[in-house]
């Protein structure tokens, strides 16, 4: 097999198989090899971006039926052309005639798991056919049979298994043309072209999109013809033409090969992606196996790798690494819960064998070492085990699985970095799979691409991450493979522990030893040598080479005498021709004399140096762990005493043990079993064995690794690592946390002191501030909990502990304040750590001459350092449900305090009456804020009498609940509805600002809506009773007003609008005002009922000359009303007479409305025609709500009593408390009773709960106030509601009243006639069945046909109506004109003459004329019968009369007539003998006529 690739791994190239039945391949092999690898391929996938492949390596090999190499050589070395042709023809004629198929390979069975085997992407058939006859006779059949067998699944219509696309391939026919030496013809000749055309016609597709699978190339290798070497390339002028045509043919062949390979690759990728997607969707199904899924997905990554798409392959392995981590964690979770984990093998057999071998040697037991591999594990070798078969069989441990994936990732990264391959070598006894070197100065001068450096840094970064995390897997692996016995001896447990830890450390050290040499380019080595020549501070120099060699060979004799050592950081740098050593990390790189490098160094070099330095530190950590088990700890530089002496005399003790316990343990005389003999068990590396020969060797190796890491850090420009403050901080913080948990305050403070210095050295200001605050907290905690402090014995050998006074809290506090000044934002600190016993009194202290208030505050300062406090602030928040207001209180001057009690006053110029809870306290010192937030208690509601509240952390002392109330004489804001309401205009609220004792120079009112849907139009606000004052409304939402003298009030009216109906609205008012004493704020919340308390209904009755309207006034709520006035205002065209009010006020109750009748008449001067009439009138009602009267009466009596007592200064909170309780306890039944009796019985108010408000007032007044309030309640058991009222008292509502109109008003009267006179129902009677003649008189009027707009309304000249008299048949029989039609004409003015003159206007008497209709009525029963009813309806003609309305004034409505029986006289017979019991009707006479009078 010929491998044409510069890569040693089979997964890095594409496999191409050829069939050569004619043995023609050797003639073109050299030319084909010279044109490989394939260059510049472009793969365009539908699901991925365009990918470019620079070079594609091809593994080209024959199939098993191709002609052996001996036949090829024999055929090519024949003496004559005839013999050469015969050698080929013999096989074709004999083998093919016998039916053999040399070109048909047996189909290989595909593995059920795709991706486990390497298959060909392309199959070539090398054909030799010299003429058309040979092609027709034999070659065509051979090609057909070969194509039939080798047709790929994607082109075979009979294939139904799409899974075959995992091994998709393409095929191609390559026609090789031999030179015609006898005829001396030039290629391409006519015969070859004819054969080529026939092949294309037979085997290429017929469509336009068919792929051309046929190519023709000439043979360029020299031939032996009759012992003479014949060159197929002609000479002379034909040479250039031959070479051009030959190159064109080869280029055509290679382009087709590239296209067909990419086609196969695309089919495979698509099939893999479909299968991966389907398998991934089945994760949740039972039976899903991760290992099978891994092999499938890895097949896709290996496919990418084979064609040179290494980045895509690496991405696939990265995804597999993440999924593997998830699978391992799931298995660990199953194991922890007791479930059976079957995905991975429980342990690694190789690690188990090494551990058992080491433990057996330590126990001096017989061990068969032939079956134990004790060599260092090859981290990057993926060929030493059949990993993929083990994965598929679920026979691989988690550690082996992770190692395999990591090795594959590193292999791909090495390809991306374009690392040249080298054979594996060994350093000491540690084998290196990847050993990278640059042995020539050209490679050093050329350097390495920056991307390559970045890739190498990525390799080191991944190695660092894997190596540091793999230790956990190895430990779990070892514990699972070798279980410890519960009753095992202590020596056995110690041996087991040492073996496990040594194996982990050895593996870590050996893994670093494999990675570091492979990532050390020559340019990095030269840069490191330059850092040795130009030390930074005190750069490290490597140890001498002979010392390194002695250590690596395990010969400690050369180091038997202790050398005279100074720090290697101060030694002279080595010569340039010596390569640095890294304590066993031998690079094996031969460096030439350094050449001048470019001035601009690459960024990737610095990144690589930093990552390698971290890997050196990992190796040093592994070495340190092994040395620690030997008893060689790396001590701090300030430790005193000889190291060897400390090593021999120091004992391991527990700081948690008491002195008694340690004394007992020592007095027993039982020594701990010696485990020193097993401290090296498990270390198989000769290098490490040599290092651990003596303490001196160990320290030399430790220093060498440290020096090398420092040089790398220096090269990466990470200077802070030279002193390693960052790493020190990590360890110190862990120690501080440990000491804090165990209450070892002294040690904690000392460690925090060191941390603070480290942060200060690094310039990390934020961390420095945080650690200093933590240290000051520890100092405070130590002073508060000193009796509980644990002080370990013997920390410094003498039993003494460093005193806390060594740390000056004052100095650190000054540094803290200085550092905080440079911060943009204030630095916050928890107040509870530095202050305690905070007490804020709940009783306000008012100022005598100005508004605002102050509250006493006391707190305990705990730091043992003086402090200058700039300001103390406290925030209180409203305790009322639904309120979000807050008030800030602050101190007025700076304070200097020492440790102890601090007392001050917090002042606020903001007054918002309410109950408050203490929410936050802040102490400001420069730019440092000590803050404490008080968590809310369970439920924000509380009784007002509660004067104590303590937070859950115990910091805030009693007195946290505060009642804020204004002093008597301070500014006050009252909000109410504007008392005059006009339903046609916007409604308004009125804010009344009373200045009290303040002389206000200016102020601003802010009114905010507290209800959704409320829109306040502050831009339209106006000042009531301005008196020359003006308002400034230029600021949106703010109303600025001018100065207000003392004891003066102003009223501001603000219109509002509601988006939806609501019963009440909420307002928040805030007034900012300025006086001679400063600027103050007063705020309050108001709830105002907006539902109108009354409703008005109207009923209209039309008469011929007037309109009577009946207004029914009722309450819309449960509160009774007191009507004071009611009047209707007329307009220019109508006159209205207001109803006459009774002497006493009218009380309107919910079920007892009041009625008012008003007469409306048009004014005489109004005429009809085209005039427009003003029909809108106004009804004005003045009223009082009974609840407001009750509240005003009680408050007036209460205020008078307060003015005559010693508690007038407390009237504001007491009045507010009384008002709130009265509003919430008034009941409907009590209101009705109070409205009738006009008095209030105070007993209906069950309890005012005076104790709740009194306990929030000053303590000195509470003892006298409660008895006074009780006496007032007893003395005022009944309070009279006054009957009189002031003119401005009460509310007024103006209701628009529209005068109704109708087109016609009919006046009707039914007259019953008795002879020549009208029958009077009051004095006359009629007989039943007697006919009564009657007349129906109709009269109409058009004067109520008013116009509201000019030209509107119909104006017909004549309207048609019909009437109908109706009555119950049991009462009346109606005859005559029971129904009739009549016309209602309009009165018109016409010209006429009067007294012979002309020009006079006379009115036609048509509108007011009386129409008479005769009717006959017959009563049907006796009794008072009402007159028949009348109904008048209009006809809808003419057309302009449509929609005409009319009213009927039926004046006979309600009248009745007396109907008696029709008997004039009656004769009755009585039988005397029957005792008066027998009687009968003898005779009866009808009435001849109606009886009158």
Coordinates of C-alpha atoms in Angstrom, one line a residue, residues 118-578:
X118 CA -12.1 3.3 7.5
X119 CA -13.7 3.1 4.1
X120 CA -12.9 4.5 0.8
X121 CA -14.3 7.9 -0.3
X122 CA -13.4 7.2 -4.0
X123 CA -12.8 4.0 -6.1
X124 CA -10.7 4.3 -9.2
X125 CA -10.4 1.9 -12.1
X126 CA -7.2 2.3 -14.1
X127 CA -8.0 1.1 -17.6
X128 CA -5.6 0.4 -20.5
X129 CA -7.4 0.2 -23.9
X130 CA -5.4 1.0 -27.0
X131 CA -8.2 0.9 -29.6
X132 CA -11.9 0.7 -30.1
X133 CA -12.0 -3.0 -31.0
X134 CA -10.4 -3.9 -27.7
X135 CA -12.8 -1.7 -25.8
X136 CA -15.8 -3.3 -27.5
X137 CA -14.5 -6.8 -27.2
X138 CA -13.5 -6.9 -23.5
X139 CA -12.9 -3.6 -21.7
X140 CA -16.6 -2.5 -21.8
X141 CA -17.8 -5.7 -20.2
X142 CA -15.1 -5.4 -17.5
X143 CA -16.1 -1.8 -16.7
X144 CA -19.8 -2.7 -16.6
X145 CA -19.3 -5.5 -14.1
X146 CA -17.0 -3.3 -12.0
X147 CA -19.4 -0.4 -11.9
X148 CA -22.3 -2.7 -11.1
X149 CA -20.5 -4.0 -8.1
X150 CA -19.1 -0.6 -7.0
X151 CA -22.1 1.6 -7.5
X152 CA -22.5 3.6 -4.3
X153 CA -25.8 3.4 -2.3
X154 CA -26.6 7.0 -3.3
X155 CA -26.7 6.0 -7.0
X156 CA -28.2 2.6 -6.7
X157 CA -32.0 2.7 -7.1
X158 CA -32.4 -0.7 -5.6
X159 CA -30.9 0.3 -2.3
X160 CA -33.4 1.0 0.4
X161 CA -31.1 1.3 3.4
X162 CA -30.2 4.9 3.8
X163 CA -27.7 4.0 6.6
X164 CA -25.2 2.9 3.8
X165 CA -24.5 6.6 3.4
X166 CA -22.2 6.4 6.4
X167 CA -19.7 4.7 3.9
X168 CA -20.7 6.6 0.9
X169 CA -18.2 6.6 -2.0
X170 CA -17.9 7.6 -5.6
X171 CA -16.3 5.9 -8.5
X172 CA -14.2 7.0 -11.5
X173 CA -12.6 5.5 -14.6
X174 CA -9.0 6.6 -15.4
X175 CA -7.9 5.7 -18.9
X176 CA -4.1 5.5 -19.1
X177 CA -2.7 5.9 -22.6
X178 CA 0.6 4.3 -23.4
X179 CA 2.8 5.9 -26.1
X180 CA 2.7 4.4 -29.6
X181 CA 6.4 3.9 -30.0
X182 CA 6.2 2.0 -33.3
X183 CA 4.1 4.7 -35.0
X184 CA 5.8 7.5 -33.2
X185 CA 2.5 9.3 -32.7
X186 CA 2.0 12.2 -30.3
X187 CA -0.5 12.0 -27.4
X188 CA -3.3 12.5 -27.5
X189 CA -3.8 10.5 -30.7
X190 CA -7.0 9.7 -32.5
X191 CA -7.4 6.2 -31.1
X192 CA -7.2 7.4 -27.5
X193 CA -9.7 10.1 -28.1
X194 CA -12.1 7.6 -29.8
X195 CA -11.9 5.3 -26.8
X196 CA -12.4 8.1 -24.4
X197 CA -15.5 9.3 -26.2
X198 CA -16.9 5.8 -26.2
X199 CA -16.3 5.4 -22.4
X200 CA -18.0 8.7 -21.7
X201 CA -20.9 7.8 -23.9
X202 CA -21.4 4.5 -22.1
X203 CA -20.8 5.4 -18.5
X204 CA -21.5 9.1 -18.0
X205 CA -25.0 10.2 -17.5
X206 CA -27.1 11.6 -20.3
X207 CA -28.4 14.6 -18.4
X208 CA -26.8 18.0 -18.3
X209 CA -26.2 17.8 -14.5
X210 CA -24.5 14.4 -14.8
X211 CA -21.1 14.1 -13.2
X212 CA -18.2 13.4 -15.5
X213 CA -16.6 10.2 -14.1
X214 CA -14.1 9.6 -16.9
X215 CA -10.6 11.0 -17.2
X216 CA -7.6 10.2 -19.5
X217 CA -4.0 10.6 -18.6
X218 CA -0.8 9.7 -20.4
X219 CA 1.9 7.4 -19.1
X220 CA 5.1 9.4 -18.5
X221 CA 7.4 6.7 -17.1
X222 CA 10.1 5.4 -19.3
X223 CA 9.6 1.9 -20.9
X224 CA 12.0 -0.9 -21.7
X225 CA 11.5 -1.9 -25.3
X226 CA 13.8 -4.6 -26.6
X227 CA 16.3 -3.7 -23.9
X228 CA 16.2 -0.1 -24.9
X229 CA 14.8 2.6 -22.6
X230 CA 12.1 4.5 -24.4
X231 CA 11.0 7.9 -23.0
X232 CA 7.3 8.5 -23.7
X233 CA 7.8 12.3 -23.7
X234 CA 8.7 13.4 -27.2
X235 CA 11.6 15.7 -27.9
X236 CA 11.8 18.7 -30.0
X237 CA 8.9 21.0 -30.8
X238 CA 6.4 18.3 -29.8
X239 CA 7.6 18.3 -26.2
X240 CA 6.0 21.5 -25.2
X241 CA 2.7 20.5 -26.7
X242 CA 2.8 17.2 -25.0
X243 CA 3.6 18.7 -21.6
X244 CA 0.8 21.2 -22.0
X245 CA -1.7 18.5 -22.9
X246 CA -0.4 16.2 -20.2
X247 CA -0.7 18.9 -17.5
X248 CA -4.2 19.7 -18.6
X249 CA -5.2 16.1 -18.4
X250 CA -3.7 15.7 -14.9
X251 CA -5.4 18.9 -13.7
X252 CA -8.7 17.5 -15.1
X253 CA -8.2 14.2 -13.3
X254 CA -7.4 15.9 -10.0
X255 CA -10.3 18.4 -10.2
X256 CA -12.7 15.4 -10.7
X257 CA -11.1 13.5 -7.9
X258 CA -11.6 16.5 -5.5
X259 CA -15.2 16.9 -6.6
X260 CA -16.0 13.3 -6.1
X261 CA -14.3 13.0 -2.8
X262 CA -16.3 16.1 -1.5
X263 CA -19.5 14.6 -2.8
X264 CA -18.9 11.4 -0.8
X265 CA -17.9 13.4 2.2
X266 CA -21.1 15.5 2.0
X267 CA -23.3 12.4 1.8
X268 CA -21.6 11.0 4.9
X269 CA -21.9 14.2 6.9
X270 CA -25.5 14.6 6.1
X271 CA -26.2 11.0 7.1
X272 CA -24.2 11.3 10.3
X273 CA -26.1 14.6 11.2
X274 CA -29.5 12.9 10.7
X275 CA -28.5 9.9 12.8
X276 CA -27.1 12.1 15.6
X277 CA -30.2 14.2 15.6
X278 CA -32.4 11.1 15.8
X279 CA -30.3 9.5 18.6
X280 CA -30.2 12.7 20.5
X281 CA -34.0 12.9 20.5
X282 CA -34.2 9.4 22.0
X283 CA -32.2 10.3 25.2
X284 CA -35.2 10.1 27.4
X285 CA -36.3 6.7 26.1
X286 CA -35.3 3.5 27.9
X287 CA -32.3 1.6 26.5
X288 CA -30.6 4.7 25.2
X289 CA -26.8 4.2 25.6
X290 CA -24.4 7.1 25.8
X291 CA -21.4 5.0 24.6
X292 CA -23.1 4.0 21.4
X293 CA -24.1 7.6 20.8
X294 CA -20.5 8.7 21.5
X295 CA -19.1 6.4 18.9
X296 CA -21.6 7.6 16.4
X297 CA -20.9 11.3 17.0
X298 CA -17.2 10.7 17.0
X299 CA -17.5 9.1 13.6
X300 CA -18.6 12.5 12.3
X301 CA -15.7 14.3 14.0
X302 CA -13.2 11.7 12.6
X303 CA -14.7 12.4 9.2
X304 CA -14.0 16.1 9.5
X305 CA -10.5 15.3 10.6
X306 CA -9.9 13.0 7.6
X307 CA -10.6 15.8 5.1
X308 CA -8.6 18.4 7.0
X309 CA -11.5 20.3 8.7
X310 CA -9.8 20.0 12.1
X311 CA -11.7 23.0 13.7
X312 CA -15.0 21.3 13.0
X313 CA -13.6 18.0 14.4
X314 CA -12.4 19.8 17.5
X315 CA -15.8 21.4 18.0
X316 CA -17.4 17.9 17.8
X317 CA -15.0 16.6 20.5
X318 CA -15.7 19.6 22.7
X319 CA -19.4 18.8 22.5
X320 CA -18.7 15.2 23.4
X321 CA -16.6 16.3 26.3
X322 CA -19.5 18.3 27.7
X323 CA -21.9 15.4 27.2
X324 CA -19.4 13.0 28.8
X325 CA -19.1 15.2 31.9
X326 CA -22.9 15.2 32.2
X327 CA -23.0 11.4 31.8
X328 CA -20.3 10.9 34.5
X329 CA -22.1 13.2 36.9
X330 CA -25.3 11.3 36.3
X331 CA -23.6 8.0 37.1
X332 CA -22.1 9.5 40.3
X333 CA -25.5 10.7 41.3
X334 CA -26.9 7.2 40.8
X335 CA -24.1 5.7 42.9
X336 CA -24.7 8.2 45.7
X337 CA -28.4 7.2 45.8
X338 CA -27.7 3.5 45.8
X339 CA -28.7 2.8 42.2
X340 CA -26.7 0.6 40.0
X341 CA -24.4 2.5 37.6
X342 CA -23.7 0.4 34.5
X343 CA -22.6 2.9 31.9
X344 CA -18.9 2.9 32.9
X345 CA -16.6 0.4 34.4
X346 CA -16.2 0.9 38.1
X347 CA -12.4 1.3 38.1
X348 CA -9.3 1.3 35.8
X349 CA -7.5 -2.0 35.8
X350 CA -4.1 -0.4 35.2
X351 CA -4.4 1.9 38.2
X352 CA -5.5 -1.0 40.3
X353 CA -2.6 -3.1 39.3
X354 CA -0.2 -0.3 40.1
X355 CA -1.7 0.4 43.5
X356 CA -1.7 -3.3 44.5
X357 CA 1.9 -3.6 43.3
X358 CA 3.0 -0.6 45.3
X359 CA 1.1 -1.8 48.5
X360 CA 2.6 -5.3 48.1
X361 CA 6.1 -3.9 47.8
X362 CA 5.6 -1.7 50.9
X363 CA 4.4 -4.8 52.8
X364 CA 7.3 -6.8 51.4
X365 CA 5.0 -9.4 49.9
X366 CA 5.7 -11.6 46.9
X367 CA 4.6 -9.9 43.7
X368 CA 4.7 -11.1 40.2
X369 CA 5.9 -7.9 38.6
X370 CA 5.8 -9.3 35.1
X371 CA 2.1 -8.6 34.8
X372 CA 2.2 -5.2 36.3
X373 CA 3.0 -2.1 34.2
X374 CA 4.7 0.4 36.4
X375 CA 5.7 2.9 33.7
X376 CA 4.2 6.3 33.7
X377 CA 0.8 6.5 32.0
X378 CA 1.1 7.8 28.5
X379 CA -1.5 10.6 28.6
X380 CA -1.7 11.4 24.9
X381 CA -1.4 7.9 23.5
X382 CA -4.7 6.8 22.0
X383 CA -3.3 3.6 20.3
X384 CA -2.1 1.7 23.4
X385 CA -5.6 0.5 24.0
X386 CA -8.5 -0.2 21.8
X387 CA -10.5 2.7 23.3
X388 CA -13.3 2.7 20.8
X389 CA -14.0 -1.0 21.1
X390 CA -13.9 -0.6 24.9
X391 CA -16.3 2.3 24.7
X392 CA -18.7 0.4 22.5
X393 CA -18.6 -2.6 24.9
X394 CA -19.2 -0.3 28.0
X395 CA -15.9 -1.7 29.3
X396 CA -14.2 1.5 30.0
X397 CA -13.8 3.5 33.2
X398 CA -14.7 7.2 33.5
X399 CA -11.1 8.1 33.9
X400 CA -10.0 6.3 30.8
X401 CA -12.9 7.8 28.9
X402 CA -12.0 11.3 29.9
X403 CA -8.3 10.6 29.0
X404 CA -9.2 9.4 25.6
X405 CA -11.4 12.5 24.8
X406 CA -8.7 14.8 26.1
X407 CA -6.0 13.0 24.0
X408 CA -8.1 13.4 20.9
X409 CA -8.6 17.1 21.5
X410 CA -4.8 17.7 22.0
X411 CA -4.1 15.7 18.8
X412 CA -6.4 17.9 16.8
X413 CA -5.0 21.1 18.4
X414 CA -1.5 19.9 17.4
X415 CA -2.7 19.6 13.8
X416 CA -4.2 23.1 14.0
X417 CA -0.8 24.4 15.3
X418 CA 0.9 22.7 12.3
X419 CA 3.4 20.8 14.5
X420 CA 5.9 18.6 12.7
X421 CA 5.6 14.9 13.7
X422 CA 8.4 13.3 15.6
X423 CA 8.9 9.8 16.8
X424 CA 8.1 9.0 20.4
X425 CA 11.1 9.4 22.8
X426 CA 11.7 9.1 26.4
X427 CA 13.0 11.4 29.1
X428 CA 14.3 9.4 32.0
X429 CA 11.7 6.7 32.2
X430 CA 8.8 8.9 31.1
X431 CA 7.7 8.4 27.5
X432 CA 6.6 11.4 25.5
X433 CA 4.0 10.8 22.8
X434 CA 4.4 14.3 21.4
X435 CA 7.9 15.8 21.5
X436 CA 8.2 19.0 19.6
X437 CA 11.5 20.6 18.8
X438 CA 12.9 23.1 16.4
X439 CA 16.5 22.0 15.7
X440 CA 17.4 24.5 13.1
X441 CA 18.1 28.2 13.3
X442 CA 15.8 28.7 10.3
X443 CA 12.9 27.7 12.4
X444 CA 14.0 30.0 15.1
X445 CA 14.4 32.9 12.8
X446 CA 11.1 32.2 11.1
X447 CA 9.5 31.9 14.4
X448 CA 5.9 30.7 14.6
X449 CA 2.7 32.2 13.5
X450 CA 0.8 34.1 16.2
X451 CA -2.2 31.8 15.7
X452 CA 0.1 28.8 16.3
X453 CA 1.2 30.3 19.6
X454 CA -2.4 30.9 20.6
X455 CA -3.2 27.3 19.7
X456 CA -0.3 26.1 21.8
X457 CA -1.5 28.2 24.7
X458 CA -4.9 26.6 24.2
X459 CA -3.3 23.2 24.4
X460 CA -1.7 24.1 27.7
X461 CA -4.9 25.6 29.0
X462 CA -6.9 22.5 28.2
X463 CA -4.1 20.3 29.7
X464 CA -4.1 22.4 32.8
X465 CA -7.8 22.1 33.3
X466 CA -7.8 18.4 32.6
X467 CA -4.8 17.5 34.8
X468 CA -6.1 19.5 37.8
X469 CA -9.6 17.9 37.5
X470 CA -8.4 14.3 36.8
X471 CA -7.0 13.8 40.3
X472 CA -10.6 13.5 41.6
X473 CA -11.3 10.8 39.0
X474 CA -8.1 8.9 39.9
X475 CA -8.9 8.9 43.6
X476 CA -12.4 7.7 43.1
X477 CA -11.1 5.1 40.7
X478 CA -8.6 3.8 43.3
X479 CA -11.1 3.8 46.1
X480 CA -13.6 1.9 44.0
X481 CA -11.0 -0.7 43.0
X482 CA -9.4 -1.2 46.4
X483 CA -12.0 -1.2 49.2
X484 CA -10.7 -0.6 52.7
X485 CA -11.8 -2.8 55.6
X486 CA -13.6 -1.2 58.4
X487 CA -11.4 -3.0 61.0
X488 CA -8.2 -2.3 59.2
X489 CA -5.2 -1.2 61.2
X490 CA -4.0 2.4 61.3
X491 CA -0.8 1.5 59.5
X492 CA -2.7 -0.2 56.7
X493 CA -4.9 2.9 56.3
X494 CA -1.9 5.1 56.2
X495 CA -0.2 2.9 53.6
X496 CA -3.3 3.0 51.5
X497 CA -3.6 6.7 51.7
X498 CA 0.1 7.3 50.8
X499 CA -0.1 4.9 47.8
X500 CA -3.2 6.6 46.5
X501 CA -1.9 10.1 46.9
X502 CA 1.5 9.2 45.5
X503 CA -0.1 7.6 42.4
X504 CA -2.2 10.8 41.9
X505 CA 0.9 13.1 42.3
X506 CA 3.0 10.9 40.1
X507 CA 0.4 10.9 37.4
X508 CA 0.0 14.6 37.6
X509 CA 3.8 15.2 37.5
X510 CA 4.2 12.8 34.6
X511 CA 1.3 14.3 32.6
X512 CA 2.8 17.8 33.0
X513 CA 6.1 16.2 31.9
X514 CA 4.5 15.1 28.6
X515 CA 2.7 18.4 27.8
X516 CA 5.4 20.9 28.6
X517 CA 8.1 19.7 26.1
X518 CA 5.7 19.6 23.3
X519 CA 4.6 23.2 23.8
X520 CA 8.1 24.8 23.9
X521 CA 8.9 26.4 20.6
X522 CA 12.4 27.7 20.1
X523 CA 11.3 31.3 20.2
X524 CA 9.9 30.8 23.7
X525 CA 13.2 29.3 24.8
X526 CA 15.2 32.3 23.4
X527 CA 12.8 34.7 25.2
X528 CA 13.3 32.8 28.4
X529 CA 17.0 33.0 28.1
X530 CA 16.7 36.7 27.5
X531 CA 14.7 37.0 30.8
X532 CA 17.6 35.2 32.5
X533 CA 20.0 37.8 31.2
X534 CA 17.7 40.7 32.1
X535 CA 16.4 39.8 35.5
X536 CA 13.3 41.5 37.0
X537 CA 13.8 42.1 40.6
X538 CA 15.6 38.9 41.4
X539 CA 15.1 36.4 38.5
X540 CA 15.6 32.8 39.0
X541 CA 18.5 30.9 37.4
X542 CA 18.3 27.2 36.7
X543 CA 20.4 24.7 38.6
X544 CA 23.5 23.4 37.2
X545 CA 23.2 20.7 34.6
X546 CA 25.1 18.1 36.5
X547 CA 22.8 18.5 39.5
X548 CA 19.9 18.0 37.2
X549 CA 21.4 14.9 35.7
X550 CA 22.1 13.5 39.1
X551 CA 18.6 14.1 40.2
X552 CA 17.1 12.5 37.0
X553 CA 19.4 9.5 37.3
X554 CA 18.5 8.9 40.9
X555 CA 22.1 9.3 42.2
X556 CA 22.0 11.3 45.4
X557 CA 25.6 10.6 46.2
X558 CA 26.8 13.7 44.3
X559 CA 24.5 15.8 46.6
X560 CA 25.5 14.1 49.8
X561 CA 27.2 17.0 51.3
X562 CA 25.0 20.0 52.0
X563 CA 26.0 22.7 49.4
X564 CA 26.7 26.3 50.3
X565 CA 23.4 27.7 49.1
X566 CA 22.4 31.3 48.6
X567 CA 19.1 32.0 46.9
X568 CA 19.2 31.1 43.3
X569 CA 17.3 34.3 42.7
X570 CA 20.6 36.1 43.3
X571 CA 22.9 33.8 41.4
X572 CA 24.6 34.8 38.1
X573 CA 22.8 33.9 34.9
X574 CA 24.0 30.9 33.0
X575 CA 25.7 31.0 29.7
X576 CA 23.7 31.2 26.5
X577 CA 24.6 27.7 25.3
X578 CA 23.0 26.0 28.3

